CSV table of C-alpha atoms in Angstrom, one decimal:
chain,number,residue,atom,x,y,z
A,1,MET,CA,95.6,111.2,92.5
A,2,LYS,CA,93.4,109.7,95.1
A,3,LEU,CA,89.8,110.0,94.0
A,4,LEU,CA,86.9,109.2,96.3
A,5,ARG,CA,83.2,109.5,96.9
A,6,TYR,CA,81.8,110.8,100.2
A,7,GLY,CA,78.4,111.2,101.9
A,8,GLU,CA,75.4,109.1,102.9
A,9,HIS,CA,74.6,106.0,100.9
A,10,GLY,CA,73.0,107.0,97.6
A,11,LEU,CA,73.9,110.6,98.0
A,12,GLU,CA,77.7,110.4,97.6
A,13,LYS,CA,79.6,113.3,96.0
A,14,PRO,CA,82.9,113.0,94.1
A,15,GLY,CA,86.0,114.2,96.0
A,16,ILE,CA,89.8,114.2,95.9
A,17,LEU,CA,92.5,114.0,98.6
A,18,ASP,CA,94.8,117.0,98.8
A,19,GLY,CA,98.4,116.9,99.9
A,20,GLN,CA,97.5,117.0,103.5
A,21,GLY,CA,95.1,114.1,103.3
A,22,GLN,CA,92.0,116.3,103.4
A,23,ILE,CA,88.9,115.8,101.3
A,24,ARG,CA,88.2,118.4,98.6
A,25,ASP,CA,84.9,118.6,96.9
A,26,LEU,CA,84.9,117.7,93.1
A,27,SER,CA,81.2,118.1,92.5
A,28,GLY,CA,81.7,121.5,90.8
A,29,ILE,CA,84.0,119.9,88.3
A,30,VAL,CA,82.5,116.4,87.6
A,31,GLY,CA,79.1,115.0,88.3
A,32,GLU,CA,80.3,111.5,89.2
A,33,LEU,CA,83.3,109.3,89.2
A,34,ALA,CA,82.0,107.0,86.5
A,35,GLY,CA,82.0,106.4,82.8
A,36,GLU,CA,84.0,108.9,80.7
A,37,THR,CA,85.2,110.7,83.9
A,38,LEU,CA,87.6,107.7,84.4
A,39,GLY,CA,89.1,108.1,80.9
A,40,ARG,CA,92.7,109.3,80.3
A,41,GLU,CA,91.8,112.8,79.1
A,42,SER,CA,89.4,113.4,82.0
A,43,LEU,CA,91.9,112.2,84.6
A,44,SER,CA,94.6,114.4,83.0
A,45,ARG,CA,92.3,117.4,83.4
A,46,LEU,CA,91.6,116.5,87.1
A,47,LYS,CA,95.3,116.1,87.7
A,48,ALA,CA,96.0,119.6,86.4
A,49,LEU,CA,93.6,121.2,88.9
A,50,ASP,CA,94.9,123.3,91.8
A,51,VAL,CA,93.4,121.1,94.4
A,52,GLY,CA,93.9,123.7,97.1
A,53,THR,CA,91.3,125.9,95.5
A,54,LEU,CA,88.5,123.3,95.7
A,55,PRO,CA,86.0,123.5,98.6
A,56,LEU,CA,87.3,121.7,101.8
A,57,VAL,CA,85.0,119.0,103.1
A,58,GLU,CA,84.7,119.4,106.9
A,59,GLY,CA,84.7,116.6,109.4
A,60,SER,CA,85.0,112.9,108.6
A,61,PRO,CA,82.2,111.9,106.3
A,62,ARG,CA,81.3,108.3,105.3
A,63,LEU,CA,83.2,107.1,102.2
A,64,GLY,CA,81.4,105.3,99.6
A,65,ALA,CA,82.9,103.0,96.9
A,66,PRO,CA,85.2,105.3,94.8
A,67,ILE,CA,83.4,104.4,91.6
A,68,GLY,CA,79.9,105.7,91.1
A,69,LEU,CA,78.8,103.1,88.5
A,70,VAL,CA,80.2,99.6,88.2
A,71,PRO,CA,78.9,98.1,85.0
A,72,LYS,CA,80.7,94.7,85.6
A,73,PHE,CA,82.2,93.4,88.8
A,74,LEU,CA,84.6,90.5,88.0
A,75,GLY,CA,86.8,88.4,90.2
A,76,ILE,CA,89.7,86.1,89.6
A,77,GLY,CA,89.9,82.8,91.5
A,78,LEU,CA,93.1,81.1,92.7
A,79,ASN,CA,95.4,83.8,91.3
A,80,TYR,CA,98.1,83.5,94.0
A,81,ARG,CA,100.2,80.4,93.8
A,82,ASP,CA,100.5,80.0,97.5
A,83,HIS,CA,96.7,80.5,98.0
A,84,ALA,CA,96.0,77.8,95.4
A,85,GLU,CA,98.4,75.5,97.2
A,86,GLU,CA,96.7,76.1,100.6
A,87,THR,CA,93.3,75.2,99.2
A,88,GLY,CA,94.7,72.0,97.6
A,89,MET,CA,93.6,73.1,94.2
A,90,PRO,CA,95.7,72.8,91.0
A,91,ILE,CA,97.5,75.8,89.7
A,92,PRO,CA,95.2,77.3,87.0
A,93,GLU,CA,96.4,77.2,83.4
A,94,VAL,CA,94.3,80.2,82.5
A,95,PRO,CA,92.6,82.8,84.7
A,96,ILE,CA,89.4,81.6,86.5
A,97,VAL,CA,86.9,84.4,86.0
A,98,PHE,CA,83.7,84.8,87.9
A,99,ALA,CA,81.2,87.6,88.5
A,100,LYS,CA,79.9,89.4,91.6
A,101,ALA,CA,76.6,91.2,91.4
A,102,THR,CA,77.2,94.9,91.3
A,103,SER,CA,74.6,95.4,94.0
A,104,CYS,CA,77.1,94.0,96.5
A,105,VAL,CA,79.4,97.0,96.1
A,106,SER,CA,79.8,99.0,99.4
A,107,GLY,CA,82.0,101.6,101.0
A,108,PRO,CA,85.4,100.7,102.5
A,109,ASP,CA,84.2,101.1,106.1
A,110,ASP,CA,80.6,100.1,105.7
A,111,PRO,CA,79.4,97.1,107.8
A,112,ILE,CA,79.5,93.6,106.4
A,113,LEU,CA,76.1,92.1,106.7
A,114,ALA,CA,75.8,88.5,108.1
A,115,PRO,CA,72.5,86.8,107.3
A,116,LYS,CA,71.4,84.2,109.9
A,117,ASP,CA,71.7,81.3,107.5
A,118,PHE,CA,75.3,82.2,106.4
A,119,GLN,CA,77.7,80.2,108.6
A,120,ARG,CA,80.9,80.2,106.6
A,121,MET,CA,81.5,83.8,105.6
A,122,ASP,CA,85.1,84.3,104.6
A,123,PHE,CA,87.4,87.3,103.8
A,124,GLU,CA,89.8,87.9,100.9
A,125,VAL,CA,91.9,91.1,100.6
A,126,GLU,CA,92.6,91.9,97.0
A,127,LEU,CA,94.0,94.4,94.6
A,128,ALA,CA,91.1,95.8,92.6
A,129,VAL,CA,91.6,97.2,89.1
A,130,VAL,CA,89.3,99.8,87.7
A,131,ILE,CA,88.9,100.1,83.9
A,132,GLY,CA,89.2,103.6,82.5
A,133,SER,CA,88.8,103.1,78.7
A,134,ARG,CA,86.8,100.7,76.5
A,135,ALA,CA,89.0,97.6,76.0
A,136,ARG,CA,88.3,94.8,73.5
A,137,ASN,CA,91.0,92.3,72.4
A,138,VAL,CA,93.8,94.3,73.8
A,139,ALA,CA,97.4,93.1,73.8
A,140,VAL,CA,99.1,92.4,77.1
A,141,GLU,CA,101.8,95.0,76.4
A,142,ASN,CA,99.1,97.7,76.0
A,143,ALA,CA,96.6,96.5,78.6
A,144,LEU,CA,97.6,98.8,81.5
A,145,ASP,CA,96.8,101.8,79.2
A,146,TYR,CA,93.1,100.9,79.7
A,147,VAL,CA,93.3,101.0,83.5
A,148,ALA,CA,92.1,104.1,85.4
A,149,GLY,CA,93.6,103.1,88.7
A,150,TYR,CA,93.5,100.7,91.6
A,151,CYS,CA,91.8,100.3,95.0
A,152,ILE,CA,91.4,97.8,97.8
A,153,GLY,CA,88.8,95.1,97.4
A,154,ASN,CA,87.4,92.5,99.9
A,155,ASP,CA,85.9,89.6,98.1
A,156,VAL,CA,83.6,88.5,100.9
A,157,SER,CA,82.3,84.9,100.3
A,158,GLU,CA,79.8,82.5,101.8
A,159,ARG,CA,81.8,79.3,101.3
A,160,SER,CA,78.8,76.9,101.8
A,161,LEU,CA,77.2,78.4,98.7
A,162,GLN,CA,80.5,78.6,96.8
A,163,LYS,CA,81.0,74.9,97.3
A,164,GLY,CA,77.4,74.0,96.6
A,165,GLY,CA,77.9,73.0,93.0
A,166,PRO,CA,78.7,74.4,89.5
A,167,GLY,CA,77.7,78.0,89.0
A,168,GLU,CA,77.2,78.8,92.6
A,169,TRP,CA,80.1,81.3,93.0
A,170,ILE,CA,78.0,84.3,92.1
A,171,LYS,CA,75.5,83.5,94.8
A,172,ALA,CA,78.3,83.0,97.4
A,173,LYS,CA,79.9,86.4,96.6
A,174,SER,CA,77.1,88.7,95.8
A,175,HIS,CA,75.1,89.3,99.0
A,176,ASP,CA,74.6,93.0,99.9
A,177,SER,CA,77.9,94.4,101.4
A,178,PHE,CA,80.0,91.5,100.0
A,179,GLY,CA,82.0,93.9,97.7
A,180,PRO,CA,83.7,96.7,99.8
A,181,LEU,CA,85.8,98.9,97.6
A,182,GLY,CA,88.1,101.8,98.5
A,183,PRO,CA,88.8,104.0,100.4
A,184,TRP,CA,89.9,105.7,97.2
A,185,LEU,CA,90.7,105.1,93.6
A,186,VAL,CA,94.5,105.7,93.2
A,187,THR,CA,95.3,106.6,89.6
A,188,THR,CA,98.0,104.6,87.7
A,189,ASP,CA,100.6,107.4,87.8
A,190,GLU,CA,100.9,106.7,91.6
A,191,ILE,CA,101.1,103.0,91.1
A,192,PRO,CA,103.7,102.4,88.4
A,193,ASP,CA,104.1,98.7,89.1
A,194,PRO,CA,100.9,96.9,90.3
A,195,GLN,CA,103.0,93.7,90.6
A,196,ASN,CA,104.9,94.9,93.7
A,197,LEU,CA,102.3,95.7,96.3
A,198,ASP,CA,102.1,94.3,99.8
A,199,LEU,CA,98.6,93.2,101.0
A,200,THR,CA,97.5,92.4,104.5
A,201,LEU,CA,94.3,91.5,106.4
A,202,ASP,CA,93.8,91.5,110.2
A,203,LEU,CA,90.9,90.0,111.9
A,204,ASN,CA,90.2,91.3,115.4
A,205,GLY,CA,93.8,92.5,115.6
A,206,GLU,CA,95.3,89.2,114.4
A,207,ARG,CA,97.2,89.0,111.1
A,208,MET,CA,95.4,86.5,108.8
A,209,GLN,CA,96.6,87.3,105.3
A,210,THR,CA,100.0,88.5,104.1
A,211,GLY,CA,101.1,88.6,100.5
A,212,ASN,CA,102.5,90.6,97.6
A,213,THR,CA,101.1,91.0,94.1
A,214,ALA,CA,104.5,89.8,92.8
A,215,THR,CA,103.2,86.2,93.5
A,216,MET,CA,100.2,86.5,91.3
A,217,ILE,CA,100.0,83.8,88.7
A,218,PHE,CA,98.5,86.1,86.1
A,219,THR,CA,99.5,89.8,86.2
A,220,VAL,CA,97.1,92.7,86.0
A,221,ALA,CA,98.1,93.3,82.3
A,222,GLU,CA,97.5,89.6,81.5
A,223,LEU,CA,94.1,89.6,83.2
A,224,VAL,CA,92.9,92.7,81.4
A,225,SER,CA,94.1,91.3,78.1
A,226,TYR,CA,92.6,87.9,78.7
A,227,ILE,CA,89.2,89.1,79.8
A,228,SER,CA,89.0,91.6,77.0
A,229,THR,CA,89.1,88.7,74.5
A,230,TYR,CA,85.8,87.3,75.9
A,231,MET,CA,83.9,90.5,76.7
A,232,THR,CA,84.4,94.2,76.2
A,233,LEU,CA,85.6,96.0,79.3
A,234,VAL,CA,84.1,99.5,79.8
A,235,PRO,CA,84.9,102.4,82.1
A,236,GLY,CA,84.0,101.6,85.7
A,237,ASP,CA,84.3,97.8,85.4
A,238,VAL,CA,86.1,96.4,88.4
A,239,ILE,CA,88.3,93.3,88.4
A,240,THR,CA,89.4,91.9,91.8
A,241,THR,CA,92.6,90.1,91.0
A,242,GLY,CA,92.8,87.2,93.6
A,243,THR,CA,93.8,86.9,97.2
A,244,PRO,CA,97.0,85.8,99.0
A,245,PRO,CA,97.1,82.9,101.5
A,246,GLY,CA,95.5,82.9,104.9
A,247,VAL,CA,91.8,82.8,104.1
A,248,GLY,CA,89.5,81.4,106.7
A,249,MET,CA,88.5,78.2,104.9
A,250,ALA,CA,92.1,77.1,104.5
A,251,ARG,CA,93.1,77.6,108.1
A,252,LYS,CA,93.4,74.9,110.7
A,253,PRO,CA,91.1,75.2,112.5
A,254,ARG,CA,88.9,77.1,110.0
A,255,VAL,CA,88.1,80.7,110.8
A,256,PHE,CA,84.8,82.2,109.5
A,257,LEU,CA,83.4,85.7,110.1
A,258,LYS,CA,80.8,86.3,112.8
A,259,PRO,CA,78.9,89.3,114.0
A,260,GLY,CA,81.1,91.6,116.0
A,261,ASP,CA,84.3,90.7,114.1
A,262,GLU,CA,86.4,93.7,112.9
A,263,LEU,CA,88.5,93.6,109.8
A,264,VAL,CA,91.4,95.9,108.7
A,265,LEU,CA,92.6,95.5,105.1
A,266,LYS,CA,95.7,97.2,103.6
A,267,VAL,CA,97.3,97.4,100.2
A,268,ALA,CA,100.5,99.4,99.8
A,269,GLY,CA,99.7,102.9,98.4
A,270,LEU,CA,95.9,102.3,98.4
A,271,GLY,CA,95.0,103.1,102.0
A,272,GLU,CA,93.0,100.9,104.4
A,273,GLN,CA,89.6,99.4,104.9
A,274,HIS,CA,88.0,99.1,108.3
A,275,ALA,CA,84.8,97.0,108.6
A,276,LYS,CA,82.7,95.4,111.3
A,277,VAL,CA,80.5,92.3,110.7
A,278,VAL,CA,76.9,93.0,111.7
A,279,ALA,CA,74.1,90.5,112.1
A,280,LEU,CA,71.3,91.0,109.5
A,281,ASP,CA,67.9,90.6,111.2
């Protein structure tokens, strides 16, 4: 299934894509795509629906992030071997886990806001994992059972803050609009192997990033298991799993985002994001 949320910011309704790629309204079935709705039993009930009988949503409404409530927004640093190498950093021995403020979550096509004092804004296409069931101390071999599905994430970062000293990552990665998710949440039955997905990012029509989740240092299952030993993961938690090579700070010359730039992000089976960078007054 491809689950989504549509409508104006703060007024989004739950929806689902039908076989023709049209949005069907789910608001008569579930109140929100969050919490227990993301659990296995709930998703099984949604999968059993005759989607064609649901109300058709006319036009092309704005899409919000596909999860209505994100209790924790976690990221993984340097999780692609070739990305770690391009930054000149050592290959991590254990996952590097950081947090993004949940207030940075935005829709897949919403503008990315550029404050005047941010001069080194960077892009990172990532596979985002959405937790569906409470997970604490889970084994690697069972970890994917706790996943509701996957979506595209863009871990937008202001590098001047990230490199400003210990503990600065959350400031660098949490400005409003720095966490686009979507366009939809694709359930695990449609993504049987999260370790074989192509990722790309284009900036103003030029390919910047190309990668495949097969080159991740730590797999999705390993990440879920590892994080669950340090904190309980709950439904709606999002983990962005690292980015392939080609980020702006590692290019020669460096390439950073500026107002007017347009981004297209793709992950196989998960759709596309289209975003424009807009100056924040």
